[in-house]
Amino acid sequence: MGYYSIFDYEINNAKVDKRKAKKLEKFFASNSEDIHGFRNVKLEYNEKGELEEIKILSYNATFYDDEIFAKKLAEVLTKGEVKIYFTGEDG
């Protein structure tokens, strides 16, 4: 997802593997040149592992790392789904 886009999401009964969630956060905290809009992403979840929020530095950014994030998020989920949306300059 190039250019500037607005990121939004919908959480549907999603639960996370807490250990894998921490690994995802660590990956996106790296200084890799492949990381852009999801740099320093935080997955907020409760003690039961129910995903409550996805926090990023800016919801209006360049999301060249959208496919990487989607794949890694899918690996973290143990139940439910998260739909991710981008709107902006490239549709």
PDB file of C-alpha atoms in Angstrom:
ATOM      1  CA  MET A   1       0.000   0.000   0.000  1.00  0.00           C
ATOM      2  CA  GLY A   2       1.922   3.014  -1.241  1.00  0.00           C
ATOM      3  CA  TYR A   3       1.375   6.731  -0.951  1.00  0.00           C
ATOM      4  CA  TYR A   4      -0.428   8.109   2.074  1.00  0.00           C
ATOM      5  CA  SER A   5      -3.368   6.069   3.268  1.00  0.00           C
ATOM      6  CA  ILE A   6      -5.581   5.985   6.315  1.00  0.00           C
ATOM      7  CA  PHE A   7      -5.484   2.728   8.268  1.00  0.00           C
ATOM      8  CA  ASP A   8      -8.577   1.381   9.979  1.00  0.00           C
ATOM      9  CA  TYR A   9      -9.566  -2.033  11.279  1.00  0.00           C
ATOM     10  CA  GLU A  10     -12.453  -4.085  12.622  1.00  0.00           C
ATOM     11  CA  ILE A  11     -11.919  -6.680  15.353  1.00  0.00           C
ATOM     12  CA  ASN A  12     -14.342  -9.619  15.353  1.00  0.00           C
ATOM     13  CA  ASN A  13     -13.999 -11.847  18.442  1.00  0.00           C
ATOM     14  CA  ALA A  14     -10.233 -11.997  17.992  1.00  0.00           C
ATOM     15  CA  LYS A  15      -7.926 -13.627  20.495  1.00  0.00           C
ATOM     16  CA  VAL A  16      -4.146 -13.559  20.328  1.00  0.00           C
ATOM     17  CA  ASP A  17      -1.312 -15.794  21.378  1.00  0.00           C
ATOM     18  CA  LYS A  18       0.373 -13.395  23.811  1.00  0.00           C
ATOM     19  CA  ARG A  19       3.869 -14.736  23.141  1.00  0.00           C
ATOM     20  CA  LYS A  20       3.437 -14.334  19.384  1.00  0.00           C
ATOM     21  CA  ALA A  21       1.938 -10.858  19.884  1.00  0.00           C
ATOM     22  CA  LYS A  22       5.117  -9.769  21.679  1.00  0.00           C
ATOM     23  CA  LYS A  23       7.212 -11.210  18.835  1.00  0.00           C
ATOM     24  CA  LEU A  24       5.156  -9.222  16.302  1.00  0.00           C
ATOM     25  CA  GLU A  25       5.682  -6.021  18.296  1.00  0.00           C
ATOM     26  CA  LYS A  26       9.416  -6.714  18.544  1.00  0.00           C
ATOM     27  CA  PHE A  27       9.639  -7.301  14.778  1.00  0.00           C
ATOM     28  CA  PHE A  28       7.905  -4.002  13.982  1.00  0.00           C
ATOM     29  CA  ALA A  29      10.081  -2.145  16.510  1.00  0.00           C
ATOM     30  CA  SER A  30      13.188  -2.989  14.486  1.00  0.00           C
ATOM     31  CA  ASN A  31      14.997  -0.505  12.295  1.00  0.00           C
ATOM     32  CA  SER A  32      14.464  -2.618   9.181  1.00  0.00           C
ATOM     33  CA  GLU A  33      13.974  -0.585   6.016  1.00  0.00           C
ATOM     34  CA  ASP A  34      10.997  -2.869   5.245  1.00  0.00           C
ATOM     35  CA  ILE A  35       9.030  -1.360   8.152  1.00  0.00           C
ATOM     36  CA  HIS A  36       7.047   1.814   7.497  1.00  0.00           C
ATOM     37  CA  GLY A  37       3.501   2.602   8.676  1.00  0.00           C
ATOM     38  CA  PHE A  38       3.362  -0.215  11.214  1.00  0.00           C
ATOM     39  CA  ARG A  39       6.630   0.750  12.929  1.00  0.00           C
ATOM     40  CA  ASN A  40       6.237   0.341  16.723  1.00  0.00           C
ATOM     41  CA  VAL A  41       2.745  -1.163  16.409  1.00  0.00           C
ATOM     42  CA  LYS A  42       1.190  -2.269  19.706  1.00  0.00           C
ATOM     43  CA  LEU A  43      -1.503  -4.902  20.075  1.00  0.00           C
ATOM     44  CA  GLU A  44      -3.675  -4.086  23.069  1.00  0.00           C
ATOM     45  CA  TYR A  45      -5.382  -7.127  24.585  1.00  0.00           C
ATOM     46  CA  ASN A  46      -6.860  -8.088  27.929  1.00  0.00           C
ATOM     47  CA  GLU A  47      -5.757 -10.823  30.340  1.00  0.00           C
ATOM     48  CA  LYS A  48      -7.842 -13.374  28.391  1.00  0.00           C
ATOM     49  CA  GLY A  49      -5.932 -12.542  25.217  1.00  0.00           C
ATOM     50  CA  GLU A  50      -8.915 -10.815  23.595  1.00  0.00           C
ATOM     51  CA  LEU A  51      -7.638  -8.228  21.132  1.00  0.00           C
ATOM     52  CA  GLU A  52      -9.035  -4.792  21.950  1.00  0.00           C
ATOM     53  CA  GLU A  53      -7.022  -2.330  19.883  1.00  0.00           C
ATOM     54  CA  ILE A  54      -4.211  -1.935  17.359  1.00  0.00           C
ATOM     55  CA  LYS A  55      -2.119   1.134  18.134  1.00  0.00           C
ATOM     56  CA  ILE A  56       0.251   2.714  15.628  1.00  0.00           C
ATOM     57  CA  LEU A  57       2.109   6.013  15.614  1.00  0.00           C
ATOM     58  CA  SER A  58       0.008   7.503  12.808  1.00  0.00           C
ATOM     59  CA  TYR A  59      -3.150   6.186  11.189  1.00  0.00           C
ATOM     60  CA  ASN A  60      -2.379   8.343   8.115  1.00  0.00           C
ATOM     61  CA  ALA A  61       0.932   7.129   6.707  1.00  0.00           C
ATOM     62  CA  THR A  62       2.612   5.102   3.985  1.00  0.00           C
ATOM     63  CA  PHE A  63       1.870   1.439   4.570  1.00  0.00           C
ATOM     64  CA  TYR A  64       4.402  -0.290   2.333  1.00  0.00           C
ATOM     65  CA  ASP A  65       4.527  -2.963   5.038  1.00  0.00           C
ATOM     66  CA  ASP A  66       0.805  -3.808   4.878  1.00  0.00           C
ATOM     67  CA  GLU A  67       1.278  -7.349   3.564  1.00  0.00           C
ATOM     68  CA  ILE A  68       3.962  -8.143   6.133  1.00  0.00           C
ATOM     69  CA  PHE A  69       1.707  -6.866   8.925  1.00  0.00           C
ATOM     70  CA  ALA A  70      -1.319  -8.822   7.663  1.00  0.00           C
ATOM     71  CA  LYS A  71       0.655 -12.084   7.493  1.00  0.00           C
ATOM     72  CA  LYS A  72       2.232 -11.650  10.911  1.00  0.00           C
ATOM     73  CA  LEU A  73      -1.094 -10.636  12.491  1.00  0.00           C
ATOM     74  CA  ALA A  74      -2.730 -13.769  11.044  1.00  0.00           C
ATOM     75  CA  GLU A  75      -0.022 -15.856  12.757  1.00  0.00           C
ATOM     76  CA  VAL A  76      -0.777 -14.171  16.100  1.00  0.00           C
ATOM     77  CA  LEU A  77      -4.532 -14.786  16.051  1.00  0.00           C
ATOM     78  CA  THR A  78      -5.819 -17.938  17.730  1.00  0.00           C
ATOM     79  CA  LYS A  79      -9.508 -17.153  17.223  1.00  0.00           C
ATOM     80  CA  GLY A  80     -11.699 -14.683  15.363  1.00  0.00           C
ATOM     81  CA  GLU A  81     -10.584 -12.223  12.739  1.00  0.00           C
ATOM     82  CA  VAL A  82      -9.309  -8.716  12.170  1.00  0.00           C
ATOM     83  CA  LYS A  83     -10.294  -6.925   8.982  1.00  0.00           C
ATOM     84  CA  ILE A  84      -7.865  -4.224   7.953  1.00  0.00           C
ATOM     85  CA  TYR A  85      -8.771  -1.338   5.658  1.00  0.00           C
ATOM     86  CA  PHE A  86      -6.799   1.329   3.851  1.00  0.00           C
ATOM     87  CA  THR A  87      -8.298   4.382   2.180  1.00  0.00           C
ATOM     88  CA  GLY A  88      -6.449   7.170   0.526  1.00  0.00           C
ATOM     89  CA  GLU A  89      -4.472   8.236  -2.487  1.00  0.00           C
ATOM     90  CA  ASP A  90      -4.306   4.823  -4.125  1.00  0.00           C
ATOM     91  CA  GLY A  91      -7.868   3.775  -3.340  1.00  0.00           C
TER      92      GLY A  91
END
